[in-house]
Amino acid sequence: MKTYDRRVEIAEAAMPLFADRGYYGTGMQDIAAAIGIKASSLYNHYSSKHEILAFIMTTAMTDMLNTHARCLAGMHTPTEKLGATVATHMEFHAHRRLETQITNREISHLKDPDRTQLRRMRKDYVNRWIEIITEGMETGEFTCEDPKITAYALIDMGIGVCNWYRPDGQVELEILKVIYKEMALRMVGGK
Amino acid sequence: MKTYDRRVEIAEAAMPLFADRGYYGTGMQDIAAAIGIKASSLYNHYSSKHEILAFIMTTAMTDMLNTHARCLAGMHTPTEKLGATVATHMEFHAHRRLETQITNREISHLKDPDRTQLRRMRKDYVNRWIEIITEGMETGEFTCEDPKITAYALIDMGIGVCNWYRPDGQVELEILKVIYKEMALRMVGGK
DNA sequence: CCTACCGATCGGTAGG
DNA sequence: CCTACCGATCGGTAGG
């Protein structure tokens, strides 16, 4: 591990490749060529190909958890919290399409201990959604059949965005956020 | 290509492997070993590894389109149609987890002409959802911001099921269907 | 950061 | 269905 910047640069070069061809479909040669060096030189910055994948995925998941925690600032009611959570979740998957695609598709290729850690983080994230929905049911703001299933459905529909959203598309991100917020509030019987 | 049965048997042996390790992460040896033969013998039934992937994906997509068309029988109002569509979509992704996982994850690994064909089928499928939602808005049964985005969100939340549903889990499939139907109808402002 | 190289495995073919 | 084998490529190492 030399400079951290170089590690990030390599990871960013690997992202479109992992997202497009998958982990096993991408060679160290491909990643190296993307930044104009030889494959063997990558080992000055990462000890293995797996480490590049793990770096990308844990960085993305860590950022998502932090971004979510930050978006809750100033939100008090479950309705406010869920609205912010949905909008931020959706926006994160739109802004960081490649990393979230990789994180969701290649998780089975991660080896321990990274996989266990990532699963733990994901579980933590899901639990936050479940808690917000449950809280909303307690205050009477929400009414729904099952907080867990509802959380799954809401998360899944936000994840889906990373597969079809295009920055140069015809739908504005800000409009998308409004639409997703509205759909979510309806789903939990809120507003 | 010898007997069709053998082709199906090979494809079914490949499914859990492709779903778990991905297309490039699975070798012909792995697939062959799963049914107790040598890798080279697979070429008596498929001309390439790619053909196995294409067979799995086009079969799954064809079945999904047919299953959906069948579920609309006897449904007349947009509300009925959407309810049947959501329930059937979700159930298909629960029943055929492996194939739908593969179809959604490995589509970028498909080569033409299979990829183009699959994309066309998928587009056809999405259009059916959009049309039902649009029809519901015209009759006044539904009210929502954008039929296309709403269709995407509904489809994505159903697809998500193939990633977390387990046949031996604690949630009954019939209950899931009811929950998803209810969430969908709320999302389009129906019921 | 490079060149040179390692053993292993890849998808696929030939021939029976 | 098998054995035997092909060239290509894989992730990774040695040494500078």
CSV table of C-alpha atoms (C1' of nucleotides) in Angstrom, one decimal:
chain,number,residue,atom,x,y,z
A,1,MET,CA,0.0,0.0,0.0
A,2,LYS,CA,1.6,3.2,-1.2
A,3,THR,CA,-0.4,6.4,-1.4
A,4,TYR,CA,-4.1,6.2,-0.7
A,5,ASP,CA,-4.8,8.3,-3.8
A,6,ARG,CA,-3.4,5.6,-6.0
A,7,ARG,CA,-5.6,3.0,-4.3
A,8,VAL,CA,-8.7,5.0,-5.0
A,9,GLU,CA,-7.6,5.6,-8.5
A,10,ILE,CA,-7.3,1.9,-9.1
A,11,ALA,CA,-10.6,1.2,-7.5
A,12,GLU,CA,-12.3,3.8,-9.6
A,13,ALA,CA,-10.8,2.3,-12.7
A,14,ALA,CA,-12.0,-1.2,-11.7
A,15,MET,CA,-15.6,0.0,-11.0
A,16,PRO,CA,-16.9,0.2,-14.6
A,17,LEU,CA,-15.2,-3.1,-15.4
A,18,PHE,CA,-16.6,-4.9,-12.4
A,19,ALA,CA,-20.0,-3.4,-13.0
A,20,ASP,CA,-20.0,-4.4,-16.6
A,21,ARG,CA,-18.2,-7.7,-16.8
A,22,GLY,CA,-18.4,-8.8,-13.2
A,23,TYR,CA,-15.6,-9.7,-10.8
A,24,TYR,CA,-14.5,-12.9,-12.5
A,25,GLY,CA,-15.1,-11.4,-15.9
A,26,THR,CA,-12.5,-8.7,-15.2
A,27,GLY,CA,-8.8,-9.4,-15.3
A,28,MET,CA,-6.1,-7.6,-13.4
A,29,GLN,CA,-4.8,-6.8,-16.9
A,30,ASP,CA,-8.0,-5.0,-17.8
A,31,ILE,CA,-7.9,-2.9,-14.6
A,32,ALA,CA,-4.2,-2.0,-15.1
A,33,ALA,CA,-4.7,-1.1,-18.8
A,34,ALA,CA,-7.5,1.3,-17.7
A,35,ILE,CA,-4.9,3.4,-15.9
A,36,GLY,CA,-2.0,2.7,-18.3
A,37,ILE,CA,0.1,0.4,-16.2
A,38,LYS,CA,1.0,-3.3,-16.2
A,39,ALA,CA,-1.0,-5.9,-14.2
A,40,SER,CA,1.9,-6.8,-11.9
A,41,SER,CA,2.2,-3.2,-10.8
A,42,LEU,CA,-1.2,-3.3,-9.2
A,43,TYR,CA,0.3,-5.5,-6.5
A,44,ASN,CA,2.2,-2.5,-5.1
A,45,HIS,CA,-1.2,-1.1,-4.0
A,46,TYR,CA,-3.4,-4.1,-3.4
A,47,SER,CA,-2.3,-7.5,-2.3
A,48,SER,CA,-4.9,-9.3,-4.4
A,49,LYS,CA,-7.7,-8.8,-6.9
A,50,HIS,CA,-10.1,-9.6,-4.1
A,51,GLU,CA,-8.9,-6.7,-2.0
A,52,ILE,CA,-9.9,-4.3,-4.8
A,53,LEU,CA,-13.4,-5.7,-4.8
A,54,ALA,CA,-13.6,-5.6,-1.0
A,55,PHE,CA,-12.4,-2.0,-1.0
A,56,ILE,CA,-15.0,-0.9,-3.4
A,57,MET,CA,-17.8,-2.6,-1.6
A,58,THR,CA,-17.0,-1.7,1.9
A,59,THR,CA,-16.3,1.9,0.9
A,60,ALA,CA,-19.7,2.1,-0.8
A,61,MET,CA,-21.5,0.5,2.1
A,62,THR,CA,-19.8,2.7,4.7
A,63,ASP,CA,-20.6,5.8,2.7
A,64,MET,CA,-24.2,4.7,2.4
A,65,LEU,CA,-24.5,4.2,6.1
A,66,ASN,CA,-22.9,7.6,6.8
A,67,THR,CA,-25.0,9.4,4.2
A,68,HIS,CA,-28.1,8.0,5.7
A,69,ALA,CA,-27.2,8.9,9.2
A,70,ARG,CA,-26.5,12.5,8.1
A,71,CYS,CA,-29.8,12.8,6.2
A,72,LEU,CA,-31.7,12.2,9.4
A,73,ALA,CA,-30.5,15.4,11.0
A,74,GLY,CA,-33.4,17.6,11.8
A,75,MET,CA,-36.0,15.0,11.0
A,76,HIS,CA,-38.2,14.2,14.0
A,77,THR,CA,-41.4,12.5,13.0
A,78,PRO,CA,-41.4,9.0,11.3
A,79,THR,CA,-42.9,10.6,8.3
A,80,GLU,CA,-40.0,13.0,8.0
A,81,LYS,CA,-37.5,10.3,8.7
A,82,LEU,CA,-38.9,7.9,6.1
A,83,GLY,CA,-39.1,10.6,3.5
A,84,ALA,CA,-35.5,11.6,4.0
A,85,THR,CA,-34.4,8.0,4.1
A,86,VAL,CA,-36.2,7.1,0.8
A,87,ALA,CA,-35.0,10.1,-1.0
A,88,THR,CA,-31.4,9.7,0.2
A,89,HIS,CA,-31.4,6.0,-0.5
A,90,MET,CA,-32.6,6.5,-4.1
A,91,GLU,CA,-30.2,9.4,-4.7
A,92,PHE,CA,-27.3,7.4,-3.5
A,93,HIS,CA,-28.1,4.6,-5.9
A,94,ALA,CA,-28.4,7.1,-8.7
A,95,HIS,CA,-25.2,9.0,-8.0
A,96,ARG,CA,-23.1,5.9,-7.3
A,97,ARG,CA,-24.6,3.5,-9.8
A,98,LEU,CA,-21.5,1.5,-10.5
A,99,GLU,CA,-20.5,0.8,-6.8
A,100,THR,CA,-24.0,-0.1,-5.8
A,101,GLN,CA,-24.4,-2.4,-8.8
A,102,ILE,CA,-21.3,-4.1,-7.8
A,103,THR,CA,-22.2,-4.3,-4.1
A,104,ASN,CA,-25.5,-5.9,-4.8
A,105,ARG,CA,-24.4,-8.2,-7.6
A,106,GLU,CA,-21.1,-9.5,-6.4
A,107,ILE,CA,-21.7,-9.9,-2.7
A,108,SER,CA,-21.5,-13.7,-3.1
A,109,HIS,CA,-18.0,-13.4,-4.5
A,110,LEU,CA,-16.7,-11.7,-1.5
A,111,LYS,CA,-14.7,-13.9,0.9
A,112,ASP,CA,-14.6,-13.7,4.6
A,113,PRO,CA,-14.0,-11.7,6.7
A,114,ASP,CA,-15.2,-9.0,4.3
A,115,ARG,CA,-18.4,-10.7,3.4
A,116,THR,CA,-19.5,-11.1,7.0
A,117,GLN,CA,-18.6,-7.5,7.7
A,118,LEU,CA,-20.6,-6.3,4.7
A,119,ARG,CA,-23.6,-8.5,5.6
A,120,ARG,CA,-23.5,-7.0,9.0
A,121,MET,CA,-23.5,-3.5,7.7
A,122,ARG,CA,-26.3,-4.3,5.3
A,123,LYS,CA,-28.4,-5.7,8.2
A,124,ASP,CA,-27.7,-2.6,10.2
A,125,TYR,CA,-29.0,-0.5,7.3
A,126,VAL,CA,-32.2,-2.6,6.9
A,127,ASN,CA,-32.9,-2.4,10.6
A,128,ARG,CA,-32.9,1.3,10.5
A,129,TRP,CA,-35.7,1.2,7.9
A,130,ILE,CA,-37.6,-1.3,10.0
A,131,GLU,CA,-37.3,0.8,13.1
A,132,ILE,CA,-38.6,4.0,11.4
A,133,ILE,CA,-41.6,2.1,9.9
A,134,THR,CA,-42.3,0.5,13.3
A,135,GLU,CA,-42.1,3.8,15.0
A,136,GLY,CA,-44.5,5.3,12.5
A,137,MET,CA,-47.0,2.5,13.3
A,138,GLU,CA,-46.7,3.2,17.0
A,139,THR,CA,-47.4,6.9,16.6
A,140,GLY,CA,-50.3,6.0,14.3
A,141,GLU,CA,-48.8,7.9,11.3
A,142,PHE,CA,-48.3,4.6,9.4
A,143,THR,CA,-50.4,1.6,8.8
A,144,CYS,CA,-49.1,-1.4,7.0
A,145,GLU,CA,-49.1,-5.2,7.2
A,146,ASP,CA,-45.5,-6.0,8.0
A,147,PRO,CA,-42.7,-3.5,8.7
A,148,LYS,CA,-40.0,-5.9,7.7
A,149,ILE,CA,-41.5,-6.8,4.3
A,150,THR,CA,-42.4,-3.2,3.7
A,151,ALA,CA,-38.8,-2.2,4.4
A,152,TYR,CA,-37.5,-4.8,2.0
A,153,ALA,CA,-39.8,-3.6,-0.7
A,154,LEU,CA,-38.9,0.0,-0.2
A,155,ILE,CA,-35.2,-0.7,-0.2
A,156,ASP,CA,-35.4,-3.0,-3.3
A,157,MET,CA,-37.3,-0.4,-5.3
A,158,GLY,CA,-34.6,2.1,-4.5
A,159,ILE,CA,-31.8,-0.3,-5.3
A,160,GLY,CA,-33.4,-0.9,-8.7
A,161,VAL,CA,-32.6,2.7,-9.6
A,162,CYS,CA,-28.9,1.9,-10.0
A,163,ASN,CA,-29.8,-0.4,-12.8
A,164,TRP,CA,-31.8,1.9,-15.0
A,165,TYR,CA,-31.0,5.5,-14.0
A,166,ARG,CA,-28.7,7.4,-16.4
A,167,PRO,CA,-27.3,10.8,-15.5
A,168,ASP,CA,-28.0,12.1,-19.0
A,169,GLY,CA,-31.6,10.6,-19.0
A,170,GLN,CA,-34.8,12.5,-19.4
A,171,VAL,CA,-35.9,12.3,-15.8
A,172,GLU,CA,-34.5,14.8,-13.4
A,173,LEU,CA,-33.1,13.4,-10.2
A,174,GLU,CA,-35.0,15.9,-8.0
A,175,ILE,CA,-38.3,14.9,-9.6
A,176,LEU,CA,-37.4,11.2,-9.0
A,177,LYS,CA,-36.8,11.9,-5.4
A,178,VAL,CA,-40.2,13.5,-5.0
A,179,ILE,CA,-41.9,10.6,-6.8
A,180,TYR,CA,-40.2,7.9,-4.7
A,181,LYS,CA,-40.9,9.8,-1.5
A,182,GLU,CA,-44.6,10.0,-2.5
A,183,MET,CA,-44.7,6.3,-3.4
A,184,ALA,CA,-43.1,5.3,-0.1
A,185,LEU,CA,-45.5,7.4,2.0
A,186,ARG,CA,-48.4,5.9,0.2
A,187,MET,CA,-47.0,2.4,0.8
A,188,VAL,CA,-46.9,2.8,4.5
A,189,GLY,CA,-50.3,4.4,4.6
A,190,GLY,CA,-48.9,7.8,5.6
A,191,LYS,CA,-49.1,11.4,4.7
B,1,MET,CA,-28.1,-31.3,-29.4
B,2,LYS,CA,-29.3,-34.8,-28.4
B,3,THR,CA,-32.4,-35.2,-26.3
B,4,TYR,CA,-34.1,-32.1,-25.0
B,5,ASP,CA,-34.3,-33.6,-21.5
B,6,ARG,CA,-30.6,-33.7,-21.2
B,7,ARG,CA,-30.3,-30.1,-22.2
B,8,VAL,CA,-32.7,-29.1,-19.5
B,9,GLU,CA,-30.9,-31.3,-17.0
B,10,ILE,CA,-27.6,-29.5,-17.8
B,11,ALA,CA,-29.2,-26.1,-17.6
B,12,GLU,CA,-30.7,-26.9,-14.2
B,13,ALA,CA,-27.4,-28.1,-12.9
B,14,ALA,CA,-25.8,-24.8,-14.1
B,15,MET,CA,-28.4,-22.6,-12.4
B,16,PRO,CA,-27.3,-22.8,-8.8
B,17,LEU,CA,-23.7,-22.4,-10.0
B,18,PHE,CA,-24.4,-19.4,-12.2
B,19,ALA,CA,-26.5,-17.9,-9.5
B,20,ASP,CA,-23.9,-18.4,-6.8
B,21,ARG,CA,-20.6,-17.8,-8.6
B,22,GLY,CA,-21.7,-16.0,-11.7
B,23,TYR,CA,-21.2,-16.8,-15.3
B,24,TYR,CA,-17.5,-16.2,-15.5
B,25,GLY,CA,-17.0,-17.7,-12.1
B,26,THR,CA,-18.4,-21.0,-13.2
B,27,GLY,CA,-16.4,-23.4,-15.3
B,28,MET,CA,-17.7,-26.1,-17.7
B,29,GLN,CA,-16.0,-28.5,-15.4
B,30,ASP,CA,-18.2,-27.4,-12.5
B,31,ILE,CA,-21.3,-27.8,-14.4
B,32,ALA,CA,-20.3,-31.2,-15.8
B,33,ALA,CA,-19.2,-32.4,-12.3
B,34,ALA,CA,-22.7,-31.5,-10.9
B,35,ILE,CA,-24.2,-34.1,-13.1
B,36,GLY,CA,-21.3,-36.6,-13.0
B,37,ILE,CA,-19.8,-36.3,-16.4
B,38,LYS,CA,-16.7,-34.7,-18.0
B,39,ALA,CA,-16.6,-31.1,-19.3
B,40,SER,CA,-16.0,-32.1,-22.9
B,41,SER,CA,-19.2,-34.2,-22.9
B,42,LEU,CA,-21.3,-31.0,-22.4
B,43,TYR,CA,-20.5,-30.1,-26.0
B,44,ASN,CA,-22.7,-32.9,-27.2
B,45,HIS,CA,-25.7,-30.9,-25.9
B,46,TYR,CA,-24.6,-27.3,-26.1
B,47,SER,CA,-22.2,-25.7,-28.6
B,48,SER,CA,-20.8,-23.4,-26.0
B,49,LYS,CA,-21.0,-22.2,-22.4
B,50,HIS,CA,-22.7,-19.1,-23.6
B,51,GLU,CA,-25.5,-21.2,-25.1
B,52,ILE,CA,-26.2,-22.6,-21.7
B,53,LEU,CA,-26.6,-19.1,-20.2
B,54,ALA,CA,-28.7,-18.0,-23.1
B,55,PHE,CA,-31.0,-21.0,-22.7
B,56,ILE,CA,-31.5,-20.4,-19.0
B,57,MET,CA,-32.3,-16.7,-19.5
B,58,THR,CA,-34.5,-16.9,-22.5
B,59,THR,CA,-36.5,-19.8,-21.0
B,60,ALA,CA,-37.0,-17.8,-17.8
B,61,MET,CA,-38.1,-14.7,-19.6
B,62,THR,CA,-40.4,-16.6,-22.0
B,63,ASP,CA,-42.0,-18.3,-19.1
B,64,MET,CA,-42.4,-15.0,-17.2
B,65,LEU,CA,-44.2,-13.4,-20.2
B,66,ASN,CA,-46.5,-16.4,-20.6
B,67,THR,CA,-47.2,-16.7,-17.0
B,68,HIS,CA,-48.1,-13.1,-16.9
B,69,ALA,CA,-50.4,-13.3,-19.9
B,70,ARG,CA,-52.2,-16.3,-18.4
B,71,CYS,CA,-52.7,-14.5,-15.0
B,72,LEU,CA,-54.7,-11.7,-16.8
B,73,ALA,CA,-57.4,-14.1,-17.8
B,74,GLY,CA,-60.7,-13.0,-16.2
B,75,MET,CA,-59.3,-9.7,-15.0
B,76,HIS,CA,-61.1,-6.7,-16.4
B,77,THR,CA,-60.5,-3.6,-14.4
B,78,PRO,CA,-57.1,-2.0,-14.1
B,79,THR,CA,-57.2,-2.7,-10.4
B,80,GLU,CA,-57.8,-6.4,-11.0
B,81,LYS,CA,-55.1,-6.5,-13.7
B,82,LEU,CA,-52.5,-4.8,-11.6
B,83,GLY,CA,-53.2,-6.9,-8.6
B,84,ALA,CA,-52.8,-10.1,-10.6
B,85,THR,CA,-49.7,-8.8,-12.3
B,86,VAL,CA,-48.0,-7.8,-9.0
B,87,ALA,CA,-48.9,-11.1,-7.3
B,88,THR,CA,-47.8,-13.2,-10.2
B,89,HIS,CA,-44.6,-11.2,-10.8
B,90,MET,CA,-43.6,-11.6,-7.1
B,91,GLU,CA,-44.5,-15.3,-7.0
B,92,PHE,CA,-42.5,-16.0,-10.2
B,93,HIS,CA,-39.4,-14.4,-8.6
B,94,ALA,CA,-40.0,-16.4,-5.5
B,95,HIS,CA,-40.6,-19.7,-7.2
B,96,ARG,CA,-37.8,-19.4,-9.7
B,97,ARG,CA,-35.2,-17.5,-7.7
B,98,LEU,CA,-32.1,-18.9,-9.4
B,99,GLU,CA,-33.2,-18.2,-12.9
B,100,THR,CA,-34.4,-14.7,-12.2
B,101,GLN,CA,-31.3,-13.9,-10.2
B,102,ILE,CA,-29.2,-15.0,-13.2
B,103,THR,CA,-31.4,-13.2,-15.7
B,104,ASN,CA,-31.1,-9.9,-13.8
B,105,ARG,CA,-27.4,-10.1,-12.9
B,106,GLU,CA,-25.8,-11.6,-15.9
B,107,ILE,CA,-27.7,-9.8,-18.7
B,108,SER,CA,-24.6,-7.8,-19.5
B,109,HIS,CA,-22.7,-11.0,-20.2
B,110,LEU,CA,-25.1,-12.2,-22.8
B,111,LYS,CA,-23.9,-11.7,-26.4
B,112,ASP,CA,-26.0,-10.8,-29.4
B,113,PRO,CA,-28.3,-11.8,-30.8
B,114,ASP,CA,-29.5,-13.3,-27.5
B,115,ARG,CA,-29.0,-10.1,-25.6
B,116,THR,CA,-31.0,-8.0,-28.0
B,117,GLN,CA,-33.8,-10.5,-27.9
B,118,LEU,CA,-33.9,-10.6,-24.1
B,119,ARG,CA,-33.9,-6.9,-23.9
B,120,ARG,CA,-36.8,-6.8,-26.3
B,121,MET,CA,-38.8,-9.3,-24.2
B,122,ARG,CA,-38.0,-7.3,-21.0
B,123,LYS,CA,-39.1,-4.1,-22.7
B,124,ASP,CA,-42.4,-5.8,-23.7
B,125,TYR,CA,-42.9,-6.9,-20.2
B,126,VAL,CA,-42.3,-3.4,-18.7
B,127,ASN,CA,-44.7,-2.0,-21.3
B,128,ARG,CA,-47.5,-4.2,-20.1
B,129,TRP,CA,-47.2,-2.7,-16.6
B,130,ILE,CA,-47.1,0.8,-17.9
B,131,GLU,CA,-50.2,0.2,-20.0
B,132,ILE,CA,-52.1,-1.2,-17.1
B,133,ILE,CA,-51.2,1.8,-14.9
B,134,THR,CA,-52.0,4.3,-17.6
B,135,GLU,CA,-55.3,2.6,-18.2
B,136,GLY,CA,-56.1,2.9,-14.5
B,137,MET,CA,-55.3,6.6,-14.6
B,138,GLU,CA,-57.7,7.1,-17.5
B,139,THR,CA,-60.5,5.3,-15.8
B,140,GLY,CA,-59.8,7.3,-12.6
B,141,GLU,CA,-59.0,4.2,-10.5
B,142,PHE,CA,-55.4,5.2,-10.1
B,143,THR,CA,-53.6,8.5,-9.5
B,144,CYS,CA,-49.9,8.7,-9.6
B,145,GLU,CA,-47.1,11.0,-10.8
B,146,ASP,CA,-45.6,9.0,-13.6
B,147,PRO,CA,-46.8,5.6,-14.9
B,148,LYS,CA,-43.3,4.6,-16.2
B,149,ILE,CA,-41.4,5.3,-13.0
B,150,THR,CA,-44.2,3.7,-11.0
B,151,ALA,CA,-43.9,0.6,-13.2
B,152,TYR,CA,-40.2,0.5,-12.7
B,153,ALA,CA,-40.5,0.8,-8.9
B,154,LEU,CA,-43.2,-2.0,-8.8
B,155,ILE,CA,-41.2,-4.3,-11.0
B,156,ASP,CA,-38.0,-3.7,-9.0
B,157,MET,CA,-39.6,-4.4,-5.7
B,158,GLY,CA,-40.9,-7.7,-7.0
B,159,ILE,CA,-37.5,-8.6,-8.5
B,160,GLY,CA,-35.9,-8.0,-5.2
B,161,VAL,CA,-37.8,-10.9,-3.8
B,162,CYS,CA,-35.6,-13.4,-5.7
B,163,ASN,CA,-32.6,-12.2,-3.6
B,164,TRP,CA,-34.0,-12.7,-0.1
B,165,TYR,CA,-37.0,-15.1,-0.4
B,166,ARG,CA,-36.3,-18.6,0.9
B,167,PRO,CA,-38.8,-21.4,0.4
B,168,ASP,CA,-38.2,-22.6,4.0
B,169,GLY,CA,-38.5,-19.1,5.4
B,170,GLN,CA,-40.9,-17.9,8.0
B,171,VAL,CA,-43.1,-15.9,5.7
B,172,GLU,CA,-45.8,-17.7,3.7
B,173,LEU,CA,-45.8,-17.0,0.0
B,174,GLU,CA,-49.6,-16.5,0.0
B,175,ILE,CA,-49.2,-13.8,2.7
B,176,LEU,CA,-46.4,-12.2,0.7
B,177,LYS,CA,-48.7,-12.0,-2.3
B,178,VAL,CA,-51.4,-10.2,-0.3
B,179,ILE,CA,-48.9,-7.8,1.1
B,180,TYR,CA,-47.3,-6.9,-2.2
B,181,LYS,CA,-50.7,-6.5,-3.8
B,182,GLU,CA,-51.8,-4.1,-1.1
B,183,MET,CA,-48.5,-2.1,-1.3
B,184,ALA,CA,-48.9,-1.8,-5.1
B,185,LEU,CA,-52.5,-0.7,-5.0
B,186,ARG,CA,-51.5,2.0,-2.4
B,187,MET,CA,-48.6,3.1,-4.6
B,188,VAL,CA,-50.9,3.8,-7.6
B,189,GLY,CA,-53.5,5.5,-5.3
B,190,GLY,CA,-56.0,2.7,-6.0
B,191,LYS,CA,-58.4,0.5,-4.1
C,1,DC,C1',6.9,1.1,-12.0
C,2,DC,C1',8.9,-2.7,-15.2
C,3,DT,C1',10.2,-7.6,-17.5
C,4,DA,C1',10.1,-12.3,-17.1
C,5,DC,C1',8.0,-16.0,-15.6
C,6,DC,C1',5.2,-19.5,-12.6
C,7,DG,C1',1.6,-23.3,-12.2
C,8,DA,C1',-3.3,-23.6,-12.8
C,9,DT,C1',-7.2,-23.4,-15.1
C,10,DC,C1',-10.0,-21.7,-18.8
C,11,DG,C1',-13.3,-22.9,-23.1
C,12,DG,C1',-13.2,-25.7,-26.7
C,13,DT,C1',-11.6,-29.5,-30.3
C,14,DA,C1',-10.1,-34.1,-32.2
C,15,DG,C1',-10.9,-38.6,-32.4
C,16,DG,C1',-12.8,-42.6,-31.0
D,1,DC,C1',-20.0,-40.6,-23.2
D,2,DC,C1',-14.6,-40.8,-22.7
D,3,DT,C1',-9.2,-39.5,-23.0
D,4,DA,C1',-5.9,-36.5,-24.6
D,5,DC,C1',-4.8,-32.3,-25.9
D,6,DC,C1',-4.8,-27.3,-27.8
D,7,DG,C1',-3.5,-22.2,-27.2
D,8,DA,C1',-4.9,-18.5,-24.3
D,9,DT,C1',-5.4,-16.4,-20.2
D,10,DC,C1',-5.7,-16.3,-15.4
D,11,DG,C1',-3.9,-14.3,-10.6
D,12,DG,C1',0.2,-13.8,-8.5
D,13,DT,C1',5.6,-13.8,-7.6
D,14,DA,C1',10.6,-12.7,-8.2
D,15,DG,C1',13.8,-9.6,-8.8
D,16,DG,C1',15.4,-5.3,-10.2
